[in-house]
Coordinates of C-alpha atoms and ligand atoms in Angstrom, one line a residue:
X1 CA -9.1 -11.5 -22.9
X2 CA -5.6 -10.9 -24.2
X3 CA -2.6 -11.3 -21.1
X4 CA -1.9 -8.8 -19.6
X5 CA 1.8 -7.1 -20.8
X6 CA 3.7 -4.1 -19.5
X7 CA 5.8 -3.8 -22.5
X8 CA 7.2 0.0 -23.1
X9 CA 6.4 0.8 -19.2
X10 CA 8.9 1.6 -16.7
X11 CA 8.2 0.1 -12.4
X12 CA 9.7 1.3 -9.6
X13 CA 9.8 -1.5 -7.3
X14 CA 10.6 -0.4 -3.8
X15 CA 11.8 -3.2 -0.9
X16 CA 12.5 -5.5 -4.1
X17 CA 15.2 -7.0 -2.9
X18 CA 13.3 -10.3 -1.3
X19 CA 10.6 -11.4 -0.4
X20 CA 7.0 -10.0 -2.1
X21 CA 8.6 -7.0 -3.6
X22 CA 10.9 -9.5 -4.9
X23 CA 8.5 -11.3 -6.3
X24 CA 6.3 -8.4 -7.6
X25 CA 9.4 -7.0 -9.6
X26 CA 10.1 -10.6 -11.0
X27 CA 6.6 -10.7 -12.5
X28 CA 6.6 -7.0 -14.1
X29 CA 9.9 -7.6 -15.7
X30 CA 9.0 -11.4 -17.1
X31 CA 5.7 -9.4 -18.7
X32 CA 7.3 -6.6 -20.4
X33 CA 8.3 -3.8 -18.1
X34 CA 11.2 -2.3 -17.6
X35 CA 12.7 -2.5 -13.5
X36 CA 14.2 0.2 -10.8
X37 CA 14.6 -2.6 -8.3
X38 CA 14.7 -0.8 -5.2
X39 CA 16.4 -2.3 -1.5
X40 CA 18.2 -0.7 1.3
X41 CA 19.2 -4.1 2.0
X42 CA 19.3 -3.7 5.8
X43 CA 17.6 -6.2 8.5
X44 CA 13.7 -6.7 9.3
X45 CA 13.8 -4.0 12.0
X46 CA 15.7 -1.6 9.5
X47 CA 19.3 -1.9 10.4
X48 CA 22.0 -2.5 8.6
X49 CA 22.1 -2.1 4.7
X50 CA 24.0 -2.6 1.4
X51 CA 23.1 -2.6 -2.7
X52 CA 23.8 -6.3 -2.8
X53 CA 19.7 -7.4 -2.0
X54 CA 18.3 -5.2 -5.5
X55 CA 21.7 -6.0 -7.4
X56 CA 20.9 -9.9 -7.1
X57 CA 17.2 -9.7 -8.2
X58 CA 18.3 -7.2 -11.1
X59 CA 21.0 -10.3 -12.2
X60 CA 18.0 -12.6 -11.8
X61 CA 15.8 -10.3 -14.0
X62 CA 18.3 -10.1 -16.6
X63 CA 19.1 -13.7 -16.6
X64 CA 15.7 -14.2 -17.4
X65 CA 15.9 -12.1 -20.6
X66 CA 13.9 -8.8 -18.6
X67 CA 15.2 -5.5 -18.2
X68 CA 16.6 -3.6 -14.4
X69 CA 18.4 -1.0 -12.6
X70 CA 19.2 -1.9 -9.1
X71 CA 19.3 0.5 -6.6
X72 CA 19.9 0.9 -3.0
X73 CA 18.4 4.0 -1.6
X74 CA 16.0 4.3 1.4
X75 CA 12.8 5.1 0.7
X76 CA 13.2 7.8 3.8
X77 CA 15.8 9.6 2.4
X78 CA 14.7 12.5 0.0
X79 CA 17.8 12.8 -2.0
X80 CA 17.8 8.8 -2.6
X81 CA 14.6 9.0 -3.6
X82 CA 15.2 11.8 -5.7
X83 CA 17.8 10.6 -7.6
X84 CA 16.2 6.5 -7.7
X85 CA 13.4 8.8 -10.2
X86 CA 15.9 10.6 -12.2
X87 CA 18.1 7.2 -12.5
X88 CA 15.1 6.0 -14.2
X89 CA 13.8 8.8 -16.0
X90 CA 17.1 9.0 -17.7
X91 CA 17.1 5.5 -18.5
X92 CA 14.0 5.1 -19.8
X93 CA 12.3 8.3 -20.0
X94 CA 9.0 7.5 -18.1
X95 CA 7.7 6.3 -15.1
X96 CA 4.2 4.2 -15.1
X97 CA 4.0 1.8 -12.0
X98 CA 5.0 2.5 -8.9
X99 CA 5.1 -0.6 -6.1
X100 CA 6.0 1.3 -2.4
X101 CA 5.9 -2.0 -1.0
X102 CA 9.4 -1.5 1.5
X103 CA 9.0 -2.0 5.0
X104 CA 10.3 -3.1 8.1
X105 CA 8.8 -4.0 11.9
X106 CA 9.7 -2.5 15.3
X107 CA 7.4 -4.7 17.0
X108 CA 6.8 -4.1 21.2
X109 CA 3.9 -3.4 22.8
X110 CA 2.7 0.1 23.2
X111 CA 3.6 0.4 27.1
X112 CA 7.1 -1.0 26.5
X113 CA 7.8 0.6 22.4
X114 CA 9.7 3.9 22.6
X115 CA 8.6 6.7 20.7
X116 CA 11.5 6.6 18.3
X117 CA 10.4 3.2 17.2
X118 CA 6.9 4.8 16.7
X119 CA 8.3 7.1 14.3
X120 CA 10.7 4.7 12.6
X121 CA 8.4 2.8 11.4
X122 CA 6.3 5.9 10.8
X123 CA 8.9 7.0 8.5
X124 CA 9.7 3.7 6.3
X125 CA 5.9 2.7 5.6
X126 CA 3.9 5.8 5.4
X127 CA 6.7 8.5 4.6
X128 CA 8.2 5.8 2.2
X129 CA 5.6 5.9 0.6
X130 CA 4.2 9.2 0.2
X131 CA 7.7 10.4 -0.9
X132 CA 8.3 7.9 -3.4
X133 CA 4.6 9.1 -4.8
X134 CA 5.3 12.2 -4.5
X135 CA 8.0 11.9 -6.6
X136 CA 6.5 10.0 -9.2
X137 CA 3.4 11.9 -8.9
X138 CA 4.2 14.7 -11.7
X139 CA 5.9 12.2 -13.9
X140 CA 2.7 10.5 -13.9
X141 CA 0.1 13.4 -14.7
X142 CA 2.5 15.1 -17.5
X143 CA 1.9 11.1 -18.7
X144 CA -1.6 11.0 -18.2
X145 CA -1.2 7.3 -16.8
X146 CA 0.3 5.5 -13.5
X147 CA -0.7 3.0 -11.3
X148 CA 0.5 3.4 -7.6
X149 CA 0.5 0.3 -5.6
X150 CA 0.6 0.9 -1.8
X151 CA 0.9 -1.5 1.1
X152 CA -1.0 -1.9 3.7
X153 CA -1.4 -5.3 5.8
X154 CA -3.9 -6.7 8.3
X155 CA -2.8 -4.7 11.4
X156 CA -3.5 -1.1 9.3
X157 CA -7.2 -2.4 8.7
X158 CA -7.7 -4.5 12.3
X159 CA -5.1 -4.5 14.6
X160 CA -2.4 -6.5 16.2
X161 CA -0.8 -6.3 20.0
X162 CA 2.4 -5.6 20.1
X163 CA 2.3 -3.0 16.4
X164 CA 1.0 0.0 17.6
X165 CA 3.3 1.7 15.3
X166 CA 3.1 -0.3 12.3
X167 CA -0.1 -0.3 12.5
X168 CA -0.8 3.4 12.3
X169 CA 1.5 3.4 9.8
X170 CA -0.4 0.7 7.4
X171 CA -3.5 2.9 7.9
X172 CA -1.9 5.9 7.2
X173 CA -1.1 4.5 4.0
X174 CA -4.7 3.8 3.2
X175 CA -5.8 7.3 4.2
X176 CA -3.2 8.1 1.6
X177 CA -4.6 6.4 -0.7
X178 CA -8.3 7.7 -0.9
X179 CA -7.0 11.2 -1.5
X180 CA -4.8 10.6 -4.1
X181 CA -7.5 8.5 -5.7
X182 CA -9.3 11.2 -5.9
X183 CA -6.6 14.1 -7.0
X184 CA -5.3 11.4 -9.2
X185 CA -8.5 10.6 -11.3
X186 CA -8.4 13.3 -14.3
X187 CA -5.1 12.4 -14.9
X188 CA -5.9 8.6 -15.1
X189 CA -4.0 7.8 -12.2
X190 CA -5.1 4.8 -10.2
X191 CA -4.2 3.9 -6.4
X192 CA -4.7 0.9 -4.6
X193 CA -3.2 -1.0 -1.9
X194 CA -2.2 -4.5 -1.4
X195 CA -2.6 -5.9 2.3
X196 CA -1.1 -9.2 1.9
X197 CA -0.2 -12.2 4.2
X198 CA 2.7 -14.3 2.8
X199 CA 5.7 -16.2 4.1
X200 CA 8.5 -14.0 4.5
X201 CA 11.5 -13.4 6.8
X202 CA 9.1 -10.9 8.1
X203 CA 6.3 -13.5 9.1
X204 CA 8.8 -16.8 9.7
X205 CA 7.9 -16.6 13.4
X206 CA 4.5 -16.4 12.7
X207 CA 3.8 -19.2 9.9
X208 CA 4.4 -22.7 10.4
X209 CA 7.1 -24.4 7.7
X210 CA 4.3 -26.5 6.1
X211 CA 1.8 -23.8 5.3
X212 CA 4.5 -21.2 4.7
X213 CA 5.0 -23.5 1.1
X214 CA 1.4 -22.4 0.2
X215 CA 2.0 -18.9 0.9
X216 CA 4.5 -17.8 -0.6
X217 CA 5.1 -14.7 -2.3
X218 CA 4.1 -16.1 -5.8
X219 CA 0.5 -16.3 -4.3
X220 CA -0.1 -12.8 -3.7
X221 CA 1.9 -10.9 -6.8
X222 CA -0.6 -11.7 -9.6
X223 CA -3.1 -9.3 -7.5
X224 CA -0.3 -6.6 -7.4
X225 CA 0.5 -6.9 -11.1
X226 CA -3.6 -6.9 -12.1
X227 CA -3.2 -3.8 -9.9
X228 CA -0.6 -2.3 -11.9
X229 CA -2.1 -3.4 -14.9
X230 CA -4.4 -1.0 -17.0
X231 CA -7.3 -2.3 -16.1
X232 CA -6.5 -1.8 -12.3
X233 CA -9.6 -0.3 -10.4
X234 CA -9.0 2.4 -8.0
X235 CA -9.2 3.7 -4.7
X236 CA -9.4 -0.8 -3.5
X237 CA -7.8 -2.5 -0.7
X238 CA -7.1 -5.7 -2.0
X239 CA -6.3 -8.5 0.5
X240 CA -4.7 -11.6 -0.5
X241 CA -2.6 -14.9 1.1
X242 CA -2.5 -18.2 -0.2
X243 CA -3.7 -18.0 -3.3
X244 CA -7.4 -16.1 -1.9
X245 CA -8.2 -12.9 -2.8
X246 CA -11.0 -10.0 -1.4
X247 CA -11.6 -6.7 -1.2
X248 CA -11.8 -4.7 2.5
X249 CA -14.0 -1.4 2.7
X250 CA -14.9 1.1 5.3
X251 CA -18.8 1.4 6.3
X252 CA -20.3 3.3 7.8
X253 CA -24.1 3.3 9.5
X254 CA -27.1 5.2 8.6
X255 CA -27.0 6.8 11.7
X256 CA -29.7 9.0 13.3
X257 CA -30.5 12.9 13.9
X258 CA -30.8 13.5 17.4
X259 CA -31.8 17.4 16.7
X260 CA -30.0 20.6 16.9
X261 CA -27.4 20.8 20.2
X262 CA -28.0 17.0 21.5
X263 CA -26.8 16.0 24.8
X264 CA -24.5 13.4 25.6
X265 CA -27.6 11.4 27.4
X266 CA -29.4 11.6 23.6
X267 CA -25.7 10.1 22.4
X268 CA -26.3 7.3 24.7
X269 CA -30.2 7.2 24.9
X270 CA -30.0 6.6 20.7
X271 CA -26.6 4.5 21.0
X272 CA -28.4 1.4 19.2
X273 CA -30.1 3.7 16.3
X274 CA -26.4 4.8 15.8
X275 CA -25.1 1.8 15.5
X276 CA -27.8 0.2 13.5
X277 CA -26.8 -1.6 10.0
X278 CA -29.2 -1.1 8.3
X279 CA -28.8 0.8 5.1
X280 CA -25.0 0.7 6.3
X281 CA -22.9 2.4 3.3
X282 CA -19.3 2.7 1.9
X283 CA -18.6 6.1 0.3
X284 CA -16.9 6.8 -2.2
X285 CA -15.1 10.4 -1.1
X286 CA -15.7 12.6 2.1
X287 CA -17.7 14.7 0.4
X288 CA -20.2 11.8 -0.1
X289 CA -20.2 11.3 3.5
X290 CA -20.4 14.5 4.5
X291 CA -23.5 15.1 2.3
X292 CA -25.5 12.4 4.6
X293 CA -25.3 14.7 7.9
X294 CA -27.1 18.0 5.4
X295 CA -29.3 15.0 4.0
X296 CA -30.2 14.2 8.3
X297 CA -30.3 17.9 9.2
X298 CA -32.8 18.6 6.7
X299 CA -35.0 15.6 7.9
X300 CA -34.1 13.3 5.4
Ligands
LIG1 P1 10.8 -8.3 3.6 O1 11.5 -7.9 4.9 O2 11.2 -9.6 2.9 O3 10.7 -7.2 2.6 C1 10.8 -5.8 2.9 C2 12.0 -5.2 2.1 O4 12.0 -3.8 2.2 C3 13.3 -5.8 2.5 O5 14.0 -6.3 1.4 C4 14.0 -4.6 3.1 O6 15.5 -4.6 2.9 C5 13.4 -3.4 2.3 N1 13.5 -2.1 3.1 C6 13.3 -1.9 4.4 N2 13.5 -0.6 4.7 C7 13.8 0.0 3.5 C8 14.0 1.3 3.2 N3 14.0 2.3 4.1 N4 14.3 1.6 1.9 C9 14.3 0.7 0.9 N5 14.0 -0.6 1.2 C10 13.8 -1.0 2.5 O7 9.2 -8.5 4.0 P2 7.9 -8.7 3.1 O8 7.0 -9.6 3.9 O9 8.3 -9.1 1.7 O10 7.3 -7.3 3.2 C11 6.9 -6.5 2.0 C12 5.9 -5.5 2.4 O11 4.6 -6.2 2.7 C13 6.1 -4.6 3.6 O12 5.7 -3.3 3.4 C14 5.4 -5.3 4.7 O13 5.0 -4.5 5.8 C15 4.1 -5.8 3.9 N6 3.4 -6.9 4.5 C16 3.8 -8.1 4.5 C17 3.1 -9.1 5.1 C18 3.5 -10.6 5.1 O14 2.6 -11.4 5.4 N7 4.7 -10.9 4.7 C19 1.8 -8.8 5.8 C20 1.3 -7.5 5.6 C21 2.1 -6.5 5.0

């Protein structure tokens, strides 16, 4: 099968400035496409900022022969992210990837994390995100083509003391995600998310120096471009690290039908039947889902 090539497409690469969305930018722009490398430039927990992160990767791009446009708006602000589209669409007159891959951490655990942290991180990772799709979102269906790239990590899909809120966040994203799947479809508009593990300044703390050098960010882009790619699925969480790639999925049981107006005690009484796997499913909408419970009230 041929390579796969972005020339004559335009990525929006938010958080580019290092570490993965570094890296994912790097590797659209050495196969064809044309770059909005996007960083705030401030510190892990958000702080701080200046153009100086996206302007280095964009000279790095260039160097390379590839085509950028730095730019250092946050991905919370709606005017930033506003004009970061138009930048682009006057540039190059179209918009076909979009990578929401900034973030940041406000790590504590939930007794000790104030509520203003919660909503921080609320703010960077699931409002980044859905405003930088929404603004790309009309762009794309007047196209009739974009992949979307979202970011999601372990902690959105399983948990982690000490991220309440970047957890929620992570998950939120996902959530995200199976809508627009499915309001993005006719237009040929596919969503996925990445939940990566990779040595960062994020994770330095977490992964030892001698594995960190076989997990680096190089290990988990070529998912991100296959899922920017025109052959990308949709609606998939891909996880990756290390050069290992699979794919995470919500199931959900059979279940049982307790009969009309059940009691709590026939909740408990039937706990294992609920919680059986047995003919366990993953569905492919809500309506699916929802279509079980008519299926069980009926007897089926
Ligand atoms: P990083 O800290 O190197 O990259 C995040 C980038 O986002 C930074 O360059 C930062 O300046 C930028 N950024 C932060 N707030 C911004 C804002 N408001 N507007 C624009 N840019 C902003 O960390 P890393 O590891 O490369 O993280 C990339 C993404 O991957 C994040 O969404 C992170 O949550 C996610 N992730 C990373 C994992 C890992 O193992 N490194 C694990 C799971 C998820």
């Amino acid at each position: 099968m041929a390579d796969i090539r972005f020339d004559g497409q335009v990525a929006i690469v938010t958080g580019a400035g290092g570490g993965l969305g570094r890296q994912y930018a790097l590797e659209l722009a050495r196969r064809g496409a044309k770059v909005v490398v996007n960083d705030l430039g401030g510190a892990v927990d958000g702080s701080g900022g200046s153009s100086e992160a996206a302007a280095k990767v964009v000279a790095e791009i260039t160097a390379a022969g590839g085509v950028a446009l730095a730019n250092g708006a946050s991905v919370t602000d709606d005017a930033g992210v506003a004009r970061m589209v138009k930048d682009a669409m006057d540039a190059w007159g179209r918009i076909d990837i979009l990578i929401a891959n900034a973030g940041i951490l406000r790590d504590k655990s939930f007794s000790k994390m104030e509520i203003a942290d919660f909503q921080f991180v609320i703010d960077v990772h699931l409002m980044g995100t859905a405003k930088c799709a929404k603004a790309v979102w009309e762009i794309m269906k007047a196209q009739n083509y974009g992949r979307i790239v979202g970011v999601t990590s372990p902690t959105g899909l399983y948990g982690n003391f000490g991220q309440a809120n970047y957890g929620a966040a992570k998950a939120g994203i996902v959530g995200l995600m199976h809508t627009l799947k499915i309001e993005g479809a006719k237009n040929n508009i596919h969503i996925n998310v990445i939940s990566p593990v990779a040595a960062t300044r994020m994770t330095e703390n977490l992964i030892s120096p001698e594995i960190a050098k076989r997990m680096g960010p190089e290990e988990i882009a070529p998912g991100v471009v296959f899922l920017c790619s025109e052959e990308a699925p949709t609606g998939t969480i891909l996880t990756a690290g290390g050069g290992a790639f699979a794919v995470a999925r919500l199931h959900e049981t059979e279940g049982a039908f307790l009969g009309a107006q059940p009691s709590p005690e026939s909740v408990r009484d039937h706990w294992a039947a609920i919680t059986d796997t047995a003919g366990e499913a993953a569905y492919a909408g809500g309506g699916e889902q929802m279509s079980k419970f008519f299926r069980k009230m009926g007897g089926g």
